[in-house]
Coordinates of C-alpha atoms in Angstrom, one line a residue:
X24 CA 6.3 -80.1 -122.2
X25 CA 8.1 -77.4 -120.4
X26 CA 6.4 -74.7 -122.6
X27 CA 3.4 -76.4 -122.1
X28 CA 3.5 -76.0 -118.0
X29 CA 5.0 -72.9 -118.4
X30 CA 1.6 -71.7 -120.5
X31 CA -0.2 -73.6 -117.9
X32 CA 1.0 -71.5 -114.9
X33 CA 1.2 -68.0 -116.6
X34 CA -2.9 -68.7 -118.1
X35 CA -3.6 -69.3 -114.2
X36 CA -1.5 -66.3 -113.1
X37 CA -3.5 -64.0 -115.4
X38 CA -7.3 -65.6 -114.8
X39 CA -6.4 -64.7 -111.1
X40 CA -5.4 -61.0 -111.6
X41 CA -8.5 -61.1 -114.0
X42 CA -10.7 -61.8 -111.4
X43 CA -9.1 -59.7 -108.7
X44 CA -9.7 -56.7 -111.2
X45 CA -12.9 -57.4 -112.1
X46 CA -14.2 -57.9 -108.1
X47 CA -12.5 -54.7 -107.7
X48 CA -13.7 -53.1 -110.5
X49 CA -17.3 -54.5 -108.8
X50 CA -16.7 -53.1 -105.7
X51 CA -15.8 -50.0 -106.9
X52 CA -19.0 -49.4 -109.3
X53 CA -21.0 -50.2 -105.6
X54 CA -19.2 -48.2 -103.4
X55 CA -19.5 -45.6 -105.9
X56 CA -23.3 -45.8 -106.0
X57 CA -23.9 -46.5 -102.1
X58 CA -22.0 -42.9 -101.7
X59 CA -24.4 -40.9 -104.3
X60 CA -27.6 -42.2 -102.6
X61 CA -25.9 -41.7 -99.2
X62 CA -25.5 -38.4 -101.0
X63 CA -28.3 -37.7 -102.3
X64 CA -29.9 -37.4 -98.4
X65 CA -28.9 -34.1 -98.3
X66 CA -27.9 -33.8 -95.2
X67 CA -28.3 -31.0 -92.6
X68 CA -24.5 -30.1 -93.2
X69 CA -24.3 -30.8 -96.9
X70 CA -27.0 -28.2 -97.5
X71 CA -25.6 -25.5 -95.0
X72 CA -23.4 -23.2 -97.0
X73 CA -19.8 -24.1 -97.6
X74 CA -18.4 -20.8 -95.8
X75 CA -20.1 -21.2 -92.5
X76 CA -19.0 -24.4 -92.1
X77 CA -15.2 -24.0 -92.6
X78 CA -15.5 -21.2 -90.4
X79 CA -17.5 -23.3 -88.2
X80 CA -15.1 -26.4 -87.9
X81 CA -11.5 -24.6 -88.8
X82 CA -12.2 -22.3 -85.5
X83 CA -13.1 -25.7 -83.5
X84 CA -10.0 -27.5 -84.6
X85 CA -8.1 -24.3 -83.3
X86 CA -9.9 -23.9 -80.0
X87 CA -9.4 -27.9 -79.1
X88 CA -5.8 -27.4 -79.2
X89 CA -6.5 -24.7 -76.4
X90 CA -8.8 -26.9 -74.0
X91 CA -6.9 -27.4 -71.2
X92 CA -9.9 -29.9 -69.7
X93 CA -10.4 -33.2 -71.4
X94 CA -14.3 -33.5 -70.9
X95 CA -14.1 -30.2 -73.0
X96 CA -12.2 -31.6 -75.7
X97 CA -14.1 -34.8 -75.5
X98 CA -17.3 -33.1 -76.1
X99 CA -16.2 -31.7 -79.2
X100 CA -15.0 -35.0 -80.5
X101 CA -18.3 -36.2 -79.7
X102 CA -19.7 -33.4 -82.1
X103 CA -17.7 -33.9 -84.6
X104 CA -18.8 -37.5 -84.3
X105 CA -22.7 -36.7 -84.5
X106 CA -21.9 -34.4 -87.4
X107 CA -20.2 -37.4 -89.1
X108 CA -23.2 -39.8 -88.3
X109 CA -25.8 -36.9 -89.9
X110 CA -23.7 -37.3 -92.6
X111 CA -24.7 -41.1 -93.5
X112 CA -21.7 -42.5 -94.5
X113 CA -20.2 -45.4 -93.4
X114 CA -18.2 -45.5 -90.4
X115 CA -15.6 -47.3 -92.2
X116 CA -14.2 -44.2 -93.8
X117 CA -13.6 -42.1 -91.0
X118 CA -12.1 -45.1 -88.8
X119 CA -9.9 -45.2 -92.0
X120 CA -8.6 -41.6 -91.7
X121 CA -8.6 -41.9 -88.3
X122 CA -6.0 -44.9 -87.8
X123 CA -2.9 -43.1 -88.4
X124 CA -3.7 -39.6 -86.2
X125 CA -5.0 -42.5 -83.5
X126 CA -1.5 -44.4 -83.4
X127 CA 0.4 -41.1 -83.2
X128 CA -1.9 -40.0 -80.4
X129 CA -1.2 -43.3 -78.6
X130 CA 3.1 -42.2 -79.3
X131 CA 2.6 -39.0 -77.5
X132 CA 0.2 -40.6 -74.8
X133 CA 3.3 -42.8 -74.0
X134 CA 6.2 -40.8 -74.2
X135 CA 3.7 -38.3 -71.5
X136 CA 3.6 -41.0 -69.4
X137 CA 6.9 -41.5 -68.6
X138 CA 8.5 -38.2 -69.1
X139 CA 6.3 -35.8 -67.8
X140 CA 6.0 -35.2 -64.1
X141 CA 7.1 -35.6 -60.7
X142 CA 3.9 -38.0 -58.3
X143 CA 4.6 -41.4 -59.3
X144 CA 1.7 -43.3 -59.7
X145 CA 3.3 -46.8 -60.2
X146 CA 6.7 -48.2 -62.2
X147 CA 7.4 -50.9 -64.8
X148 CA 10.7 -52.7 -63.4
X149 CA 13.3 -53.5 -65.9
X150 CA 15.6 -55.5 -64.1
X151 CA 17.3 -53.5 -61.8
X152 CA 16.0 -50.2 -63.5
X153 CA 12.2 -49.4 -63.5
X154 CA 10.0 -46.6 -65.7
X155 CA 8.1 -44.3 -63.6
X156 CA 4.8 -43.4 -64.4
X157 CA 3.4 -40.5 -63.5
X158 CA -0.3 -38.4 -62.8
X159 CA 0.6 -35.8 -64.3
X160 CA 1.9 -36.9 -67.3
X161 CA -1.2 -39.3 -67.5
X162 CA -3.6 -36.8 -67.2
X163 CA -1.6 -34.5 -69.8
X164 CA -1.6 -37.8 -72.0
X165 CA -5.1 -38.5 -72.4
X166 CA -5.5 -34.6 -72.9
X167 CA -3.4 -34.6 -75.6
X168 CA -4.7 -37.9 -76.8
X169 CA -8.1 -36.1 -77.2
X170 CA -6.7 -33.1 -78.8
X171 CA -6.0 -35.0 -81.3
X172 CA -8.4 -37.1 -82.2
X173 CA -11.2 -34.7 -81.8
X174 CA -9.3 -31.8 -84.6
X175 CA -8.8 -34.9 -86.7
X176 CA -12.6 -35.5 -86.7
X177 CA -13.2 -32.2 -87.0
X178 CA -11.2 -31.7 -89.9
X179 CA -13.0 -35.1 -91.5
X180 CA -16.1 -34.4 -90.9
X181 CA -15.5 -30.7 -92.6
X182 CA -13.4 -32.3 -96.0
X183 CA -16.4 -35.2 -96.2
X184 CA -19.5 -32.4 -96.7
X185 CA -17.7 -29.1 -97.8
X186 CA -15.8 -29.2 -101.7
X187 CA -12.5 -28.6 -101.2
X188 CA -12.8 -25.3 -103.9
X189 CA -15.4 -24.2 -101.1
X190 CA -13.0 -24.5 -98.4
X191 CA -10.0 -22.6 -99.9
X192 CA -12.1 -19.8 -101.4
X193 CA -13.2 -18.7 -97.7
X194 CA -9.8 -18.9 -96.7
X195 CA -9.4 -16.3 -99.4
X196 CA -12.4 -14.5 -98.5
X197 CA -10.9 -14.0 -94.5
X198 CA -7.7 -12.6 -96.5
X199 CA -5.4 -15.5 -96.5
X200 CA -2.4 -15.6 -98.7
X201 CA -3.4 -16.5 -102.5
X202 CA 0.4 -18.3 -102.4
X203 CA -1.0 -20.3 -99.4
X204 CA -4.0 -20.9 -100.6
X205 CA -2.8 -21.9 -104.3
X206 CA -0.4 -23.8 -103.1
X207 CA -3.0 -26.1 -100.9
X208 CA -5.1 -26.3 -103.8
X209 CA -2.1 -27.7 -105.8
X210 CA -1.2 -30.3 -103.1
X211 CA -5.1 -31.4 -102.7
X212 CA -4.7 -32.2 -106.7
X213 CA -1.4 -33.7 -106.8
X214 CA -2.3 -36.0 -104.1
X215 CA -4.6 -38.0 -105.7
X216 CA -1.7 -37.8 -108.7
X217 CA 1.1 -39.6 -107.5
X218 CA -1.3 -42.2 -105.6
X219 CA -2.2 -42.8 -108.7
X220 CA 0.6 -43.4 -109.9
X221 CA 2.1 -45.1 -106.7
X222 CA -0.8 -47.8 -107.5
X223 CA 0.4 -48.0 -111.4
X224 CA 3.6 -48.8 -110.7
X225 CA 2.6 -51.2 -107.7
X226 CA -0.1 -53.2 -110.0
X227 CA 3.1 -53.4 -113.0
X228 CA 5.1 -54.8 -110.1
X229 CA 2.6 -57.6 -109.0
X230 CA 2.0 -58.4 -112.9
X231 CA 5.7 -59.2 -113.3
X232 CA 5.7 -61.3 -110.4
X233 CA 6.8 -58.8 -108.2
X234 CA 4.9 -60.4 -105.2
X235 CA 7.0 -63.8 -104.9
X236 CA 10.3 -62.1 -104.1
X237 CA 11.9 -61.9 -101.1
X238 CA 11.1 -59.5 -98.5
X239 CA 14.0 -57.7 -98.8
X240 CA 13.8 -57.2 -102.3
X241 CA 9.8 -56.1 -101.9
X242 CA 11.2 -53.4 -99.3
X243 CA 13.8 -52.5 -102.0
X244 CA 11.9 -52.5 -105.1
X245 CA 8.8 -50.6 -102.8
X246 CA 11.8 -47.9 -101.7
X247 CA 12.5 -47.5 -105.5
X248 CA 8.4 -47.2 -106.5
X249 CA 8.7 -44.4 -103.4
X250 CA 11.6 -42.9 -104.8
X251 CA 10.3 -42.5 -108.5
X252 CA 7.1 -41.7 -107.7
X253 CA 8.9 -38.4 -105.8
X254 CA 11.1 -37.6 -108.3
X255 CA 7.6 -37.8 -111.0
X256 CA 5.6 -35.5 -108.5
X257 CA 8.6 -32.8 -108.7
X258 CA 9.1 -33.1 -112.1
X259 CA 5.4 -32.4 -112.7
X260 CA 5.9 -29.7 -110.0
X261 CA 8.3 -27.9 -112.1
X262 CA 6.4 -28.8 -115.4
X263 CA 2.9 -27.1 -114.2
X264 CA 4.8 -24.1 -112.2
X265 CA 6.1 -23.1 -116.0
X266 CA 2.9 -23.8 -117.6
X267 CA 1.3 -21.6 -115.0
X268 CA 3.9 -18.9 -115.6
X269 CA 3.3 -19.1 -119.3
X270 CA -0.2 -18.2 -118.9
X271 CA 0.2 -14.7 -117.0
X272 CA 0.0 -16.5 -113.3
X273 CA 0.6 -14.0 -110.8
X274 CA -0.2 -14.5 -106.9
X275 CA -1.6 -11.0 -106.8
X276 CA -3.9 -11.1 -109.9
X277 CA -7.2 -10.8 -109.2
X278 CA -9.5 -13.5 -109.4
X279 CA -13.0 -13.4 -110.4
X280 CA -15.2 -14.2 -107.2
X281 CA -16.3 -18.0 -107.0
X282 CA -19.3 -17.0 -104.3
X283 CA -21.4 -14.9 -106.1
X284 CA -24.4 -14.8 -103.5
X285 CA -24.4 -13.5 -100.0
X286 CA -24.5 -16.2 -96.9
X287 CA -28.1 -17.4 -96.6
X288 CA -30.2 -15.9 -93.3
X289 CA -30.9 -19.4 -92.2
X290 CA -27.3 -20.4 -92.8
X291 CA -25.8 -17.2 -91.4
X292 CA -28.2 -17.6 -87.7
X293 CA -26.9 -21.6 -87.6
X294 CA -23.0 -19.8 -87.6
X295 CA -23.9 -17.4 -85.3
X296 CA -25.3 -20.2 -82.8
X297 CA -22.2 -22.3 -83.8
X298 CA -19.7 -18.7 -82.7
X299 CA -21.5 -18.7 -79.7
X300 CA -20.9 -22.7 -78.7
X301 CA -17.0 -21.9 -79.3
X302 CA -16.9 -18.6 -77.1
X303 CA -18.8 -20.7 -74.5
X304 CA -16.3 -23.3 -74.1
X305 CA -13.3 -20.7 -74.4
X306 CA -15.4 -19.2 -70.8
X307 CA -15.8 -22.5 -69.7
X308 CA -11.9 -23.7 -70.1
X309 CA -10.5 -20.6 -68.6
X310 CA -13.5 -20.5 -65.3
X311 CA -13.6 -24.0 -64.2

């Protein structure tokens, strides 16, 4: 009888992860589908070639962190935020990558407010202690705030229509280290790796029952997951390195050129007007 009920619980146990599988599995096969038609728009920055645009957005991200004026900053998040919505993809995934740069915005927008400055604009009383807050560090804090959020978009809204391969082979065009540049594409790959594998070891967890532990075994056993998955990624790291080695690998070989065409006229004039926003707003920041 105990068998029996044991059977009983482990058939239910497996019909649920099943299901949560095969709804996943669903989901996925959609959301894979809703992105190629989304796709398939061609949008006005999909189509514009891959070296404007990284030089377009990777000099915005720079200038923001010079903007000393918020409205400046703010109307380049703004941008970046119509360039994401020409895009036609769902809003979901840039709150997404958005969540983490927007609570360590709101960290430095705090620790501004109370450490930076000398007009006190009001206090929180703590007893017989109280936090000062002040203007400046307020307005500094919503500067920064800003800063941040809008070179996060930016750098979205660039990795959402330009490949990756596009990105890094202008970088190499403007001279930038191949060692740099190899070793971003690297990371950009081995990303995706140990989440992978993060996710393996996380799903072999939950089928052993992982998830009715105690919380301080689910802390320890997801510190172990961690832990293994880092010492997998360096492993790999070493593995690859030698492989690469092996085949001739040299950071000063020369590569055969991945754009073979010149920068369309159409395209080139749109990065011209795009150079002439930026400089405009570097003369507006240091005039007003």
């Amino acid at each position: 009888m105990g068998a029996f009920s044991a059977g009983l619980i482990a058939g239910h146990y497996w019909e649920k992860m099943f299901s949560k599988l095969k709804s996943k599995g669903k989901n996925k096969i959609m959301e894979l589908a809703s992105f190629r038609k989304m796709y398939d728009k061609n949008s006005f920055l999909h189509c514009l070639d891959g070296r404007v645009k990284t030089v377009l957005f990777l000099s915005g991200i720079i200038i923001t962190t010079f903007l000393s004026h918020w409205y400046l900053v703010t109307f380049l998040w703004v941008l970046s935020l119509f360039g994401y919505y020409t895009l036609h993809l769902p809003w979901k995934r840039l709150v997404k990558r958005l969540l983490i740069p927007f609570g360590i915005a709101w960290i430095v927008f705090i620790s501004m407010l109370f450490t930076n400055g000398s007009h006190v604009l009001t206090y929180i009383p703590f007893g017989s202690y109280h936090l000062n807050i002040y203007k400046e560090g307020l307005d500094l804090g919503i500067l920064l705030m800003l800063r941040i959020m809008a070179a996060v978009s930016l750098a979205c809204v660039l990795s959402f229509c330009t490949p990756m391969i596009e990105i890094l082979e202008t970088l190499r065009i403007f001279k930038m280290p191949s060692i740099i540049v190899d070793l971003a594409d690297m990371m950009y790959r081995y990303i995706f790796i140990i989440e992978e594998t993060g996710k393996s070891m996380r799903h072999a967890q939950l089928s052993r029952m992982g998830y009715e532990s105690s919380w301080f075994h689910q802390i320890k056993d997801t510190a172990e997951i961690a832990v293994y998955v880092i010492i997998q990624s360096l492993d790999r790291s070493i593995r690859v390195y030698n492989a690469m080695l092996s085949r001739g690998y040299n950071e000063d070989s020369i590569e055969a050129k991945f754009f073979t065409y010149p920068v369309p006229s159409k395209d080139f004039g749109l990065g011209v007007v795009g150079v002439i926003l930026l400089v405009v707003l570097i003369i507006a920041n240091v005039l007003i």
